[in-house]
PDB file of C-alpha atoms in Angstrom:
ATOM      1  CA  UNK N1396     -53.523 -38.734 -58.363  1.00 66.00           C
ATOM      2  CA  UNK N1397     -54.720 -42.297 -58.549  1.00 66.00           C
ATOM      3  CA  UNK N1398     -56.947 -43.241 -55.629  1.00 93.00           C
ATOM      4  CA  UNK N1399     -58.085 -46.759 -56.497  1.00 97.00           C
ATOM      5  CA  UNK N1400     -55.607 -48.674 -58.583  1.00 96.00           C
ATOM      6  CA  UNK N1401     -56.221 -51.987 -60.263  1.00 96.00           C
ATOM      7  CA  UNK N1402     -53.616 -54.255 -61.764  1.00 92.00           C
ATOM      8  CA  UNK N1403     -53.399 -55.501 -64.333  1.00 94.00           C
ATOM      9  CA  UNK N1404     -55.782 -53.540 -66.547  1.00 95.00           C
ATOM     10  CA  UNK N1405     -56.062 -56.486 -68.905  1.00 96.00           C
ATOM     11  CA  UNK N1406     -55.628 -60.113 -67.924  1.00 97.00           C
ATOM     12  CA  UNK N1407     -55.742 -63.136 -70.186  1.00 97.00           C
ATOM     13  CA  UNK N1408     -55.905 -66.576 -68.643  1.00 95.00           C
ATOM     14  CA  UNK N1409     -56.655 -70.063 -69.764  1.00 96.00           C
ATOM     15  CA  UNK N1410     -59.706 -72.070 -68.855  1.00 96.00           C
ATOM     16  CA  UNK N1411     -59.155 -73.518 -65.388  1.00 96.00           C
ATOM     17  CA  UNK N1412     -55.911 -71.645 -64.694  1.00 97.00           C
ATOM     18  CA  UNK N1413     -56.061 -69.685 -61.416  1.00 96.00           C
ATOM     19  CA  UNK N1414     -55.802 -65.940 -61.687  1.00 97.00           C
ATOM     20  CA  UNK N1415     -55.426 -63.133 -59.168  1.00 97.00           C
ATOM     21  CA  UNK N1416     -56.516 -59.563 -59.668  1.00 97.00           C
ATOM     22  CA  UNK N1417     -55.272 -56.841 -57.367  1.00 97.00           C
ATOM     23  CA  UNK N1418     -56.625 -53.578 -56.065  1.00 98.00           C
ATOM     24  CA  UNK N1419     -54.987 -50.917 -53.940  1.00 97.00           C
ATOM     25  CA  UNK N1420     -56.259 -47.659 -52.538  1.00 97.00           C
ATOM     26  CA  UNK N1421     -54.725 -44.464 -51.212  1.00 96.00           C
ATOM     27  CA  UNK N1422     -57.950 -43.224 -49.612  1.00 94.00           C
ATOM     28  CA  UNK N1423     -57.598 -45.158 -46.350  1.00 94.00           C
ATOM     29  CA  UNK N1424     -61.196 -46.249 -46.696  1.00 94.00           C
ATOM     30  CA  UNK N1425     -62.602 -48.954 -44.461  1.00 93.00           C
ATOM     31  CA  UNK N1426     -64.591 -50.771 -47.101  1.00 93.00           C
ATOM     32  CA  UNK N1427     -63.394 -52.433 -50.285  1.00 95.00           C
ATOM     33  CA  UNK N1428     -65.697 -54.048 -52.830  1.00 95.00           C
ATOM     34  CA  UNK N1429     -65.334 -56.352 -55.800  1.00 97.00           C
ATOM     35  CA  UNK N1430     -67.865 -56.169 -58.616  1.00 97.00           C
ATOM     36  CA  UNK N1431     -68.228 -58.236 -61.756  1.00 97.00           C
ATOM     37  CA  UNK N1432     -69.563 -56.430 -64.805  1.00 96.00           C
ATOM     38  CA  UNK N1433     -70.401 -58.197 -68.024  1.00 94.00           C
ATOM     39  CA  UNK N1434     -70.930 -56.379 -71.273  1.00 90.00           C
ATOM     40  CA  UNK N1435     -73.832 -53.901 -71.207  1.00 86.00           C
ATOM     41  CA  UNK N1436     -74.888 -55.078 -67.748  1.00 91.00           C
ATOM     42  CA  UNK N1437     -75.004 -53.545 -64.301  1.00 92.00           C
ATOM     43  CA  UNK N1438     -72.077 -54.114 -61.940  1.00 94.00           C
ATOM     44  CA  UNK N1439     -72.806 -57.126 -59.754  1.00 94.00           C
ATOM     45  CA  UNK N1440     -71.416 -57.153 -56.233  1.00 94.00           C
ATOM     46  CA  UNK N1441     -69.373 -60.264 -55.467  1.00 96.00           C
ATOM     47  CA  UNK N1442     -68.249 -59.446 -51.921  1.00 92.00           C
ATOM     48  CA  UNK N1443     -66.905 -56.709 -49.749  1.00 93.00           C
ATOM     49  CA  UNK N1444     -64.655 -56.206 -46.747  1.00 94.00           C
ATOM     50  CA  UNK N1445     -65.420 -53.871 -43.905  1.00 92.00           C
ATOM     51  CA  UNK N1446     -61.945 -53.635 -42.414  1.00 92.00           C
ATOM     52  CA  UNK N1447     -61.108 -57.325 -42.033  1.00 93.00           C
ATOM     53  CA  UNK N1448     -64.705 -58.514 -41.949  1.00 92.00           C
ATOM     54  CA  UNK N1449     -65.519 -60.406 -45.114  1.00 93.00           C
ATOM     55  CA  UNK N1450     -69.054 -60.264 -46.526  1.00 91.00           C
ATOM     56  CA  UNK N1451     -69.903 -62.642 -49.315  1.00 92.00           C
ATOM     57  CA  UNK N1452     -72.956 -62.188 -51.521  1.00 92.00           C
ATOM     58  CA  UNK N1453     -75.219 -65.217 -51.413  1.00 90.00           C
ATOM     59  CA  UNK N1454     -75.006 -65.864 -55.136  1.00 92.00           C
ATOM     60  CA  UNK N1455     -71.241 -65.437 -55.523  1.00 95.00           C
ATOM     61  CA  UNK N1456     -69.791 -68.727 -56.778  1.00 95.00           C
ATOM     62  CA  UNK N1457     -67.290 -70.555 -54.566  1.00 94.00           C
ATOM     63  CA  UNK N1458     -64.839 -70.200 -57.424  1.00 95.00           C
ATOM     64  CA  UNK N1459     -64.341 -66.595 -56.360  1.00 97.00           C
ATOM     65  CA  UNK N1460     -62.311 -65.813 -53.264  1.00 96.00           C
ATOM     66  CA  UNK N1461     -60.881 -62.644 -51.818  1.00 97.00           C
ATOM     67  CA  UNK N1462     -58.099 -61.558 -49.492  1.00 96.00           C
ATOM     68  CA  UNK N1463     -57.454 -58.274 -47.772  1.00 97.00           C
ATOM     69  CA  UNK N1464     -54.042 -58.400 -46.114  1.00 96.00           C
ATOM     70  CA  UNK N1465     -54.137 -54.767 -45.013  1.00 95.00           C
ATOM     71  CA  UNK N1466     -56.201 -51.591 -45.379  1.00 95.00           C
ATOM     72  CA  UNK N1467     -54.687 -50.661 -48.710  1.00 96.00           C
ATOM     73  CA  UNK N1468     -54.820 -53.901 -50.667  1.00 97.00           C
ATOM     74  CA  UNK N1469     -57.482 -56.339 -51.703  1.00 97.00           C
ATOM     75  CA  UNK N1470     -57.198 -59.311 -54.043  1.00 97.00           C
ATOM     76  CA  UNK N1471     -59.689 -61.264 -56.083  1.00 97.00           C
ATOM     77  CA  UNK N1472     -58.765 -64.875 -56.700  1.00 97.00           C
ATOM     78  CA  UNK N1473     -60.568 -66.902 -59.320  1.00 97.00           C
ATOM     79  CA  UNK N1474     -59.598 -70.485 -58.623  1.00 97.00           C
ATOM     80  CA  UNK N1475     -60.705 -72.138 -61.852  1.00 96.00           C
ATOM     81  CA  UNK N1476     -61.869 -69.579 -64.386  1.00 97.00           C
ATOM     82  CA  UNK N1477     -64.536 -70.636 -66.811  1.00 96.00           C
ATOM     83  CA  UNK N1478     -65.551 -68.992 -70.053  1.00 96.00           C
ATOM     84  CA  UNK N1479     -68.481 -67.415 -68.225  1.00 96.00           C
ATOM     85  CA  UNK N1480     -66.119 -65.578 -65.906  1.00 97.00           C
ATOM     86  CA  UNK N1481     -64.847 -63.357 -68.686  1.00 97.00           C
ATOM     87  CA  UNK N1482     -65.866 -59.872 -67.606  1.00 97.00           C
ATOM     88  CA  UNK N1483     -64.701 -56.535 -66.290  1.00 96.00           C
ATOM     89  CA  UNK N1484     -63.835 -56.739 -62.601  1.00 97.00           C
ATOM     90  CA  UNK N1485     -64.226 -53.509 -60.703  1.00 97.00           C
ATOM     91  CA  UNK N1486     -62.783 -52.681 -57.320  1.00 97.00           C
ATOM     92  CA  UNK N1487     -64.376 -49.905 -55.278  1.00 96.00           C
ATOM     93  CA  UNK N1488     -63.903 -48.340 -51.866  1.00 95.00           C
ATOM     94  CA  UNK N1489     -65.979 -46.311 -49.454  1.00 92.00           C
ATOM     95  CA  UNK N1490     -65.433 -44.810 -46.026  1.00 89.00           C
ATOM     96  CA  UNK N1491     -68.200 -46.890 -44.539  1.00 81.00           C
ATOM     97  CA  UNK N1492     -70.769 -49.285 -45.900  1.00 71.00           C
ATOM     98  CA  UNK N1493     -74.000 -47.449 -45.424  1.00 71.00           C
ATOM     99  CA  UNK N1494     -75.873 -44.210 -45.322  1.00 78.00           C
ATOM    100  CA  UNK N1495     -74.843 -41.557 -47.773  1.00 81.00           C
ATOM    101  CA  UNK N1496     -71.357 -42.867 -48.442  1.00 84.00           C
ATOM    102  CA  UNK N1497     -70.436 -43.000 -52.082  1.00 89.00           C
ATOM    103  CA  UNK N1498     -68.114 -45.459 -53.732  1.00 93.00           C
ATOM    104  CA  UNK N1499     -64.854 -44.748 -55.508  1.00 95.00           C
ATOM    105  CA  UNK N1500     -64.086 -47.111 -58.343  1.00 96.00           C
ATOM    106  CA  UNK N1501     -60.866 -48.226 -59.912  1.00 96.00           C
ATOM    107  CA  UNK N1502     -60.491 -48.397 -63.694  1.00 95.00           C
ATOM    108  CA  UNK N1503     -61.233 -52.107 -63.751  1.00 96.00           C
ATOM    109  CA  UNK N1504     -59.470 -55.240 -64.948  1.00 97.00           C
ATOM    110  CA  UNK N1505     -60.807 -56.836 -68.089  1.00 97.00           C
ATOM    111  CA  UNK N1506     -60.459 -60.594 -67.833  1.00 97.00           C
ATOM    112  CA  UNK N1507     -60.373 -62.773 -70.921  1.00 97.00           C
ATOM    113  CA  UNK N1508     -60.617 -66.554 -70.549  1.00 97.00           C
ATOM    114  CA  UNK N1509     -59.341 -68.640 -73.442  1.00 95.00           C
TER     115      UNK N1509
ATOM    116  CA  UNK M 922     -84.896 -58.844 -59.467  1.00 45.00           C
ATOM    117  CA  UNK M 923     -83.625 -56.202 -57.061  1.00 51.00           C
ATOM    118  CA  UNK M 924     -82.080 -54.264 -59.888  1.00 56.00           C
ATOM    119  CA  UNK M 925     -83.528 -50.939 -60.813  1.00 64.00           C
ATOM    120  CA  UNK M 926     -84.722 -50.509 -64.305  1.00 84.00           C
ATOM    121  CA  UNK M 927     -83.419 -47.653 -66.385  1.00 88.00           C
ATOM    122  CA  UNK M 928     -84.821 -46.270 -69.548  1.00 89.00           C
ATOM    123  CA  UNK M 929     -84.074 -45.684 -72.214  1.00 94.00           C
ATOM    124  CA  UNK M 930     -81.433 -48.377 -72.595  1.00 93.00           C
ATOM    125  CA  UNK M 931     -79.742 -46.183 -75.171  1.00 95.00           C
ATOM    126  CA  UNK M 932     -80.054 -42.517 -76.076  1.00 96.00           C
ATOM    127  CA  UNK M 933     -78.513 -40.681 -79.002  1.00 97.00           C
ATOM    128  CA  UNK M 934     -78.596 -36.879 -79.164  1.00 97.00           C
ATOM    129  CA  UNK M 935     -76.762 -33.928 -80.660  1.00 97.00           C
ATOM    130  CA  UNK M 936     -74.442 -31.637 -78.739  1.00 97.00           C
ATOM    131  CA  UNK M 937     -76.341 -28.867 -77.026  1.00 97.00           C
ATOM    132  CA  UNK M 938     -79.482 -30.931 -76.521  1.00 97.00           C
ATOM    133  CA  UNK M 939     -80.692 -32.108 -73.132  1.00 98.00           C
ATOM    134  CA  UNK M 940     -80.560 -35.759 -72.124  1.00 97.00           C
ATOM    135  CA  UNK M 941     -83.009 -37.328 -69.689  1.00 97.00           C
ATOM    136  CA  UNK M 942     -82.559 -40.758 -68.169  1.00 97.00           C
ATOM    137  CA  UNK M 943     -85.030 -42.468 -65.875  1.00 96.00           C
ATOM    138  CA  UNK M 944     -84.620 -45.010 -63.113  1.00 95.00           C
ATOM    139  CA  UNK M 945     -87.352 -47.025 -61.418  1.00 94.00           C
ATOM    140  CA  UNK M 946     -87.116 -49.295 -58.404  1.00 91.00           C
ATOM    141  CA  UNK M 947     -89.345 -51.461 -56.259  1.00 90.00           C
ATOM    142  CA  UNK M 948     -88.322 -51.136 -52.608  1.00 86.00           C
ATOM    143  CA  UNK M 949     -87.986 -48.283 -50.119  1.00 87.00           C
ATOM    144  CA  UNK M 950     -84.707 -46.465 -50.332  1.00 88.00           C
ATOM    145  CA  UNK M 951     -82.404 -44.521 -48.071  1.00 89.00           C
ATOM    146  CA  UNK M 952     -80.851 -42.673 -50.998  1.00 92.00           C
ATOM    147  CA  UNK M 953     -80.284 -42.968 -54.710  1.00 94.00           C
ATOM    148  CA  UNK M 954     -77.009 -42.243 -56.480  1.00 95.00           C
ATOM    149  CA  UNK M 955     -76.065 -41.704 -60.101  1.00 97.00           C
ATOM    150  CA  UNK M 956     -72.777 -42.871 -61.574  1.00 97.00           C
ATOM    151  CA  UNK M 957     -71.158 -42.429 -64.977  1.00 97.00           C
ATOM    152  CA  UNK M 958     -69.012 -45.016 -66.709  1.00 95.00           C
ATOM    153  CA  UNK M 959     -66.887 -44.196 -69.714  1.00 94.00           C
ATOM    154  CA  UNK M 960     -66.314 -47.095 -72.066  1.00 90.00           C
ATOM    155  CA  UNK M 961     -63.983 -49.668 -70.547  1.00 86.00           C
ATOM    156  CA  UNK M 962     -63.447 -47.675 -67.361  1.00 89.00           C
ATOM    157  CA  UNK M 963     -64.600 -47.625 -63.770  1.00 90.00           C
ATOM    158  CA  UNK M 964     -67.637 -45.795 -62.478  1.00 94.00           C
ATOM    159  CA  UNK M 965     -67.538 -42.213 -61.274  1.00 96.00           C
ATOM    160  CA  UNK M 966     -70.000 -40.882 -58.726  1.00 96.00           C
ATOM    161  CA  UNK M 967     -72.048 -37.937 -60.005  1.00 97.00           C
ATOM    162  CA  UNK M 968     -74.709 -37.053 -57.485  1.00 96.00           C
ATOM    163  CA  UNK M 969     -76.628 -38.429 -54.506  1.00 95.00           C
ATOM    164  CA  UNK M 970     -80.208 -37.644 -53.568  1.00 96.00           C
ATOM    165  CA  UNK M 971     -81.663 -38.610 -50.208  1.00 93.00           C
ATOM    166  CA  UNK M 972     -85.108 -40.125 -49.848  1.00 92.00           C
ATOM    167  CA  UNK M 973     -86.435 -36.936 -48.246  1.00 94.00           C
ATOM    168  CA  UNK M 974     -85.201 -34.767 -51.117  1.00 96.00           C
ATOM    169  CA  UNK M 975     -87.076 -34.129 -54.341  1.00 97.00           C
ATOM    170  CA  UNK M 976     -84.500 -32.389 -56.494  1.00 98.00           C
ATOM    171  CA  UNK M 977     -80.768 -31.734 -56.551  1.00 97.00           C
ATOM    172  CA  UNK M 978     -78.493 -29.859 -58.902  1.00 96.00           C
ATOM    173  CA  UNK M 979     -74.813 -30.148 -59.666  1.00 95.00           C
ATOM    174  CA  UNK M 980     -73.507 -28.078 -62.549  1.00 96.00           C
ATOM    175  CA  UNK M 981     -75.330 -29.241 -65.666  1.00 97.00           C
ATOM    176  CA  UNK M 982     -76.885 -32.164 -63.812  1.00 98.00           C
ATOM    177  CA  UNK M 983     -80.343 -32.153 -62.315  1.00 98.00           C
ATOM    178  CA  UNK M 984     -81.701 -35.144 -60.428  1.00 98.00           C
ATOM    179  CA  UNK M 985     -85.273 -35.601 -59.280  1.00 98.00           C
ATOM    180  CA  UNK M 986     -86.710 -38.231 -56.999  1.00 97.00           C
ATOM    181  CA  UNK M 987     -90.342 -39.248 -56.627  1.00 96.00           C
ATOM    182  CA  UNK M 988     -90.582 -41.772 -53.825  1.00 95.00           C
ATOM    183  CA  UNK M 989     -94.328 -42.225 -54.325  1.00 95.00           C
ATOM    184  CA  UNK M 990     -93.672 -43.438 -57.866  1.00 95.00           C
ATOM    185  CA  UNK M 991     -90.368 -45.057 -56.898  1.00 95.00           C
ATOM    186  CA  UNK M 992     -88.582 -43.310 -59.707  1.00 96.00           C
ATOM    187  CA  UNK M 993     -85.750 -40.902 -60.334  1.00 97.00           C
ATOM    188  CA  UNK M 994     -84.530 -39.012 -63.348  1.00 97.00           C
ATOM    189  CA  UNK M 995     -81.191 -37.558 -64.364  1.00 98.00           C
ATOM    190  CA  UNK M 996     -81.191 -34.565 -66.684  1.00 98.00           C
ATOM    191  CA  UNK M 997     -78.006 -33.414 -68.389  1.00 98.00           C
ATOM    192  CA  UNK M 998     -78.463 -29.983 -69.896  1.00 98.00           C
ATOM    193  CA  UNK M 999     -76.559 -28.611 -72.876  1.00 97.00           C
ATOM    194  CA  UNK M1000     -74.881 -31.944 -73.501  1.00 97.00           C
ATOM    195  CA  UNK M1001     -71.358 -32.236 -74.844  1.00 97.00           C
ATOM    196  CA  UNK M1002     -69.587 -34.981 -76.757  1.00 97.00           C
ATOM    197  CA  UNK M1003     -67.602 -35.658 -73.566  1.00 96.00           C
ATOM    198  CA  UNK M1004     -70.850 -36.666 -71.840  1.00 97.00           C
ATOM    199  CA  UNK M1005     -70.903 -39.813 -73.975  1.00 97.00           C
ATOM    200  CA  UNK M1006     -70.903 -42.646 -71.433  1.00 97.00           C
ATOM    201  CA  UNK M1007     -73.157 -45.115 -69.645  1.00 96.00           C
ATOM    202  CA  UNK M1008     -75.125 -43.760 -66.726  1.00 97.00           C
ATOM    203  CA  UNK M1009     -76.215 -45.957 -63.835  1.00 96.00           C
ATOM    204  CA  UNK M1010     -78.542 -45.286 -60.974  1.00 96.00           C
ATOM    205  CA  UNK M1011     -77.726 -47.068 -57.753  1.00 94.00           C
ATOM    206  CA  UNK M1012     -79.972 -47.233 -54.757  1.00 91.00           C
ATOM    207  CA  UNK M1013     -79.225 -47.776 -51.110  1.00 85.00           C
ATOM    208  CA  UNK M1014     -82.227 -49.671 -49.814  1.00 77.00           C
ATOM    209  CA  UNK M1015     -83.654 -48.949 -46.405  1.00 71.00           C
ATOM    210  CA  UNK M1016     -82.255 -51.500 -43.984  1.00 64.00           C
ATOM    211  CA  UNK M1017     -79.674 -52.831 -46.431  1.00 56.00           C
ATOM    212  CA  UNK M1018     -76.213 -51.502 -46.840  1.00 69.00           C
ATOM    213  CA  UNK M1019     -75.108 -52.422 -50.313  1.00 81.00           C
ATOM    214  CA  UNK M1020     -75.685 -50.335 -53.417  1.00 88.00           C
ATOM    215  CA  UNK M1021     -77.885 -51.956 -56.037  1.00 89.00           C
ATOM    216  CA  UNK M1022     -77.119 -50.760 -59.539  1.00 92.00           C
ATOM    217  CA  UNK M1023     -79.639 -50.336 -62.299  1.00 91.00           C
ATOM    218  CA  UNK M1024     -79.204 -51.629 -65.808  1.00 90.00           C
ATOM    219  CA  UNK M1025     -77.812 -48.366 -67.161  1.00 94.00           C
ATOM    220  CA  UNK M1026     -78.473 -45.988 -70.028  1.00 96.00           C
ATOM    221  CA  UNK M1027     -75.917 -45.667 -72.814  1.00 96.00           C
ATOM    222  CA  UNK M1028     -75.742 -42.035 -73.912  1.00 97.00           C
ATOM    223  CA  UNK M1029     -74.164 -41.010 -77.198  1.00 97.00           C
ATOM    224  CA  UNK M1030     -73.696 -37.296 -77.813  1.00 97.00           C
ATOM    225  CA  UNK M1031     -72.728 -36.456 -81.373  1.00 97.00           C
ATOM    226  CA  UNK M1032     -70.855 -33.267 -82.263  1.00 92.00           C
TER     227      UNK M1032
END
């Protein structure tokens, strides 16, 4: 049973053309995260939501935005993708945002920018 | 950098052998977690060790933590080809809430 679902699994976009990646969860978790992972690198946290509270990482470019319309869904919007934004984008959830909570990851969306 | 460092970066072994991966960090932690990532997939949580624990086991996995040396190790015993994946440590720093992932170890287990 899928718990964290990401669509699409593969996304191709053109340089500068806005793109939206989606994530949904069936875990009813409070926290949803977006990570960017480039080849052979560690996942890098972009931002997270605790319920409706948005928390942006200091070094996340303004080009990246996020929306969480309800508990189950969270979207990553890349307003003007550049070649450097090609990466795997991982969505994750957790019950809360601290302590011993672990994160549940989706399968990822691989973004290609032409 | 806040990232933990993992070594080796890559490890190649035969089925049945043990695999040991190490993770070092620089700040005080609340806990440290290990995740596995199969190629092109999301991460899967394996095991969590709290800062006041020294060793934990889960099946063929054994994790140790030495807070005085700020290091942790993951041992996979009797490895299988299906263990082929990248393994990441992730620490929850004291006073901070987010997980900080290490650079990962790519494990290849050959039949």
